[in-house]
CSV table of C-alpha atoms in Angstrom, one decimal:
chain,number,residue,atom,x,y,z
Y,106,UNK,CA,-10.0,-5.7,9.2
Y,107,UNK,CA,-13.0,-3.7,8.6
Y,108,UNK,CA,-10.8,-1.2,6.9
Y,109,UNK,CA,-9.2,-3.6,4.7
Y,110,UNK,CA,-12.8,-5.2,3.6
Y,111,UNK,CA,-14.0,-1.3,3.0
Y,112,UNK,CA,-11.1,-0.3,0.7
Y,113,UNK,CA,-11.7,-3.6,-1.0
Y,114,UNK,CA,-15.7,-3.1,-2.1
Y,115,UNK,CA,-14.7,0.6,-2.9
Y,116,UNK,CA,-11.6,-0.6,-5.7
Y,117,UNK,CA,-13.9,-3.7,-6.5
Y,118,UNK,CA,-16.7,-1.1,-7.4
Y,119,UNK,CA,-14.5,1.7,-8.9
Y,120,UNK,CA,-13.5,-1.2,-11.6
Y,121,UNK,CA,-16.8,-2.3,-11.7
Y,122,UNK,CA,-17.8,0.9,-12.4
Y,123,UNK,CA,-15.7,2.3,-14.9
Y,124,UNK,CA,-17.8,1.1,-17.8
Y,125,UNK,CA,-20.6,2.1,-16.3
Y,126,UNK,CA,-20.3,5.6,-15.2
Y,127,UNK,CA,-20.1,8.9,-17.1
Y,128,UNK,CA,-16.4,9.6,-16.0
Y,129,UNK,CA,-15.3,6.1,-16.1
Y,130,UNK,CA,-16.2,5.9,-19.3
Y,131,UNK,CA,-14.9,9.5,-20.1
Y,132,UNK,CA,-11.8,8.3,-19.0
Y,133,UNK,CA,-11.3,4.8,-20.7
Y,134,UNK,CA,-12.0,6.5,-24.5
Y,135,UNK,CA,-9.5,9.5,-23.4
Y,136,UNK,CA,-7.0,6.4,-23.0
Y,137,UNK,CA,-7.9,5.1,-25.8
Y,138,UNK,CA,-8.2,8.1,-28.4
Y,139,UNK,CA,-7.7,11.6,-27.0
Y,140,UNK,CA,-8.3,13.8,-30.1
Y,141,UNK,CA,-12.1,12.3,-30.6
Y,142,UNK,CA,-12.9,13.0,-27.2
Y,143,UNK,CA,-11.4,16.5,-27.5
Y,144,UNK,CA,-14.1,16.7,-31.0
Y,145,UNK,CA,-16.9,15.3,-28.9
Y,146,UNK,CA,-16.4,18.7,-26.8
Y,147,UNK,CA,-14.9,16.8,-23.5
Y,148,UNK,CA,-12.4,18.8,-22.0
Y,149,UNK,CA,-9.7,16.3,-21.7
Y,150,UNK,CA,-7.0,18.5,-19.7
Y,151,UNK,CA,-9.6,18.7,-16.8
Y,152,UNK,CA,-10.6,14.8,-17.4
Y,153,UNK,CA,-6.7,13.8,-16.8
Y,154,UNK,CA,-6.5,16.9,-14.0
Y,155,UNK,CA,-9.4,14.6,-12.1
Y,156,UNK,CA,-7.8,11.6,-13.0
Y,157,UNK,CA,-3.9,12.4,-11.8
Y,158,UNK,CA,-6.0,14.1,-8.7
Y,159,UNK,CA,-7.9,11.0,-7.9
Y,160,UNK,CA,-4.6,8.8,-8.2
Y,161,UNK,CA,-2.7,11.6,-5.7
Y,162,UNK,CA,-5.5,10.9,-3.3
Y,163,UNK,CA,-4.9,7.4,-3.5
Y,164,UNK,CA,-1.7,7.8,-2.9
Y,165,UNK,CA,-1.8,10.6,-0.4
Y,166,UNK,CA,-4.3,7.4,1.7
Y,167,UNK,CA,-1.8,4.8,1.4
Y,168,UNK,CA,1.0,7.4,2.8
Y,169,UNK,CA,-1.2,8.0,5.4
Y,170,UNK,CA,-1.8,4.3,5.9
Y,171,UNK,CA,1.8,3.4,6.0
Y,172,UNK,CA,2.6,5.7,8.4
Y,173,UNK,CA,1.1,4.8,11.1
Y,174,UNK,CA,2.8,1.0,10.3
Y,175,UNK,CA,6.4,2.4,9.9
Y,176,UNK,CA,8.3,5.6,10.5
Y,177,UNK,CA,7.8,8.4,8.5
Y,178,UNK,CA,10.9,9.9,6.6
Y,179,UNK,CA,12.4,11.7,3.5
Y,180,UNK,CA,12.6,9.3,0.9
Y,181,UNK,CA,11.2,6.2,2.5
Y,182,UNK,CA,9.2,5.1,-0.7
Y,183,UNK,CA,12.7,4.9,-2.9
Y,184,UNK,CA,13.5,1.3,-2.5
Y,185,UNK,CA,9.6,0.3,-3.2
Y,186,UNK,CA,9.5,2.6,-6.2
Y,187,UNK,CA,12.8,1.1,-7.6
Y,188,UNK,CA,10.9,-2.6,-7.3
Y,189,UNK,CA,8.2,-0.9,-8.9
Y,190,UNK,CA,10.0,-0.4,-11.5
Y,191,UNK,CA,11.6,-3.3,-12.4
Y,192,UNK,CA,8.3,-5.3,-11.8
Y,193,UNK,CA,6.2,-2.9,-14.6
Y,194,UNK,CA,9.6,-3.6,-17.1
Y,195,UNK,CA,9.7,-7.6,-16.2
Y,196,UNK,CA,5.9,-7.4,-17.0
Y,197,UNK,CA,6.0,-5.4,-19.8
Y,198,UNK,CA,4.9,-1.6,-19.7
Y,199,UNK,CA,0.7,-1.0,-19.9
Y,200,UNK,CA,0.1,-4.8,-19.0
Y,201,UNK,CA,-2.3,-5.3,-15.8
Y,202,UNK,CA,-1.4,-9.1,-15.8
Y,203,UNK,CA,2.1,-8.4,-16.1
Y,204,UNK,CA,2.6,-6.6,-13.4
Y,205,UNK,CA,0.9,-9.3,-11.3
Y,206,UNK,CA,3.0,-11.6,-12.7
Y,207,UNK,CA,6.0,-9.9,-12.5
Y,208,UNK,CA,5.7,-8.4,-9.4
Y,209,UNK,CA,5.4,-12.7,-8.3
Y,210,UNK,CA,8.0,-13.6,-9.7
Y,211,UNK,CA,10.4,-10.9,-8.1
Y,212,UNK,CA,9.1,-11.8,-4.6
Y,213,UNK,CA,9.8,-15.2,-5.0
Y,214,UNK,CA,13.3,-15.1,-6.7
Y,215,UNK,CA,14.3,-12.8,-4.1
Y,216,UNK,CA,12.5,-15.5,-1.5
Y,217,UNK,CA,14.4,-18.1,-2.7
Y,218,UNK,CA,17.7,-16.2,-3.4
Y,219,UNK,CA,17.9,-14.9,0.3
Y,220,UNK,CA,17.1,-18.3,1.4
Y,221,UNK,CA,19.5,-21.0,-1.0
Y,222,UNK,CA,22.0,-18.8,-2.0
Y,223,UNK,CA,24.0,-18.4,1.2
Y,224,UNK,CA,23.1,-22.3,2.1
Y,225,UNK,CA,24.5,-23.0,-1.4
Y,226,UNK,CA,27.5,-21.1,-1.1
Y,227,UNK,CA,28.5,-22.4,2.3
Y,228,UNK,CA,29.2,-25.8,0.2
Y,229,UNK,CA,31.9,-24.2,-1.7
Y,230,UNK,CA,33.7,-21.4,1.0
Y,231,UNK,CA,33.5,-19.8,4.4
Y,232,UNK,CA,30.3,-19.7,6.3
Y,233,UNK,CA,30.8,-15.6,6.9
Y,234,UNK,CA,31.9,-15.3,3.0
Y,235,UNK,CA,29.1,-17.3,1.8
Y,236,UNK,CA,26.4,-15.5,3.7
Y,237,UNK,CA,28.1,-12.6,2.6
Y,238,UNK,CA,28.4,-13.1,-1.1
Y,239,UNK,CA,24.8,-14.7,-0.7
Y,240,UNK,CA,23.0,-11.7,0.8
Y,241,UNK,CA,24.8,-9.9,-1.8
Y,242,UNK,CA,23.4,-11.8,-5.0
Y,243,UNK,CA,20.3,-12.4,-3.8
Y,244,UNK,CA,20.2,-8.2,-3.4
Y,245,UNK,CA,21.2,-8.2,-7.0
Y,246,UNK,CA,18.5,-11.1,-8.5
Y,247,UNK,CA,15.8,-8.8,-9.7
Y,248,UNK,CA,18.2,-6.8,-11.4
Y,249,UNK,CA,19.6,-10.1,-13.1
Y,250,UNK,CA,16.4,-11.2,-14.0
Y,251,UNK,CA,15.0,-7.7,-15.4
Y,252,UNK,CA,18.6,-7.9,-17.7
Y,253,UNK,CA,17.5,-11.4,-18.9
Y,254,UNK,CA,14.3,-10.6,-19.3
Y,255,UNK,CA,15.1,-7.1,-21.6
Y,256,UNK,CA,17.4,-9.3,-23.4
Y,257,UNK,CA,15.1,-12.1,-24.2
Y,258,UNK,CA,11.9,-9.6,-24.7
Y,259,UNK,CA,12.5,-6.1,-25.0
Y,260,UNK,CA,9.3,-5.3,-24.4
Y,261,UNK,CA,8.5,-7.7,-21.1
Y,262,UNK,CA,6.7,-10.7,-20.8
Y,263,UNK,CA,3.6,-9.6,-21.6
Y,264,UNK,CA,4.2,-5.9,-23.3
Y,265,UNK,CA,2.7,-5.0,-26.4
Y,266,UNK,CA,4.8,-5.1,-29.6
């Protein structure tokens, strides 16, 4: 719990933070317009070496965070990265509050899908055909709804244009 409540003041005060400090602030015009910060004499292959080596750290934590939760293999991140994925393409690709809400909407479609969808089906046929065929479309409901959603917006619910 303790740990939890520590990570949490240190992201709350790194985004906090990022208009206020030197680097934070390096780093949001470097987003924004890389040639003018290149003119203003910032070396900006060493700005986004610190940034991609702060984001490795990150990650390298939560690795070492997860493993002492679940058992550490080759390729154990795959299926997360894959929902990842589809959760920054529902959202829309560069859009904070898109990924929130898309990464909500996939965990409860696949909630509800692994839920209804073998209930519903054992209407219509067998109870071992309908929780197969069930399990087997609820697997498949984030991929329907990322299709839908590409076809209604290409660019995600709340990407830029």
């Amino acid at each position: 719990r303790d740990l939890h409540l520590s990570i949490r003041r240190q992201r709350q005060m790194c985004i906090r933070d990022r208009n206020r400090t030197l680097l934070g602030i390096q780093i949001k015009a470097g987003q924004n317009d890389r040639q003018m910060i290149r003119v203003l004499g910032i070396n900006i292959s060493r700005l986004y070496t610190i940034v991609f080596a702060m984001g490795a750290a990150l990650a390298g934590l939560a690795g070492a965070l997860i493993g002492a939760i679940q058992s550490v293999e080759v390729g154990m991140g795959e299926p997360v990265l894959i929902l990842a994925f589809v959760v920054i393409v529902i959202g829309g690709i560069g859009s904070i509050k898109g990924a929130l809400i898309g990464a909500l909407l996939i965990g409860v479609l696949d909630t509800m899908a692994r839920l209804f969808l073998p209930i519903f089906f054992e209407l219509i046929m067998e109870t071992s055909q309908a929780l197969s065929l069930g399990s087997s479309l609820a697997s498949m409901s984030a991929y329907l709804l990322m299709a839908l959603v590409l076809i209604f917006r290409p660019t995600g619910l709340f990407g830029k244009k």
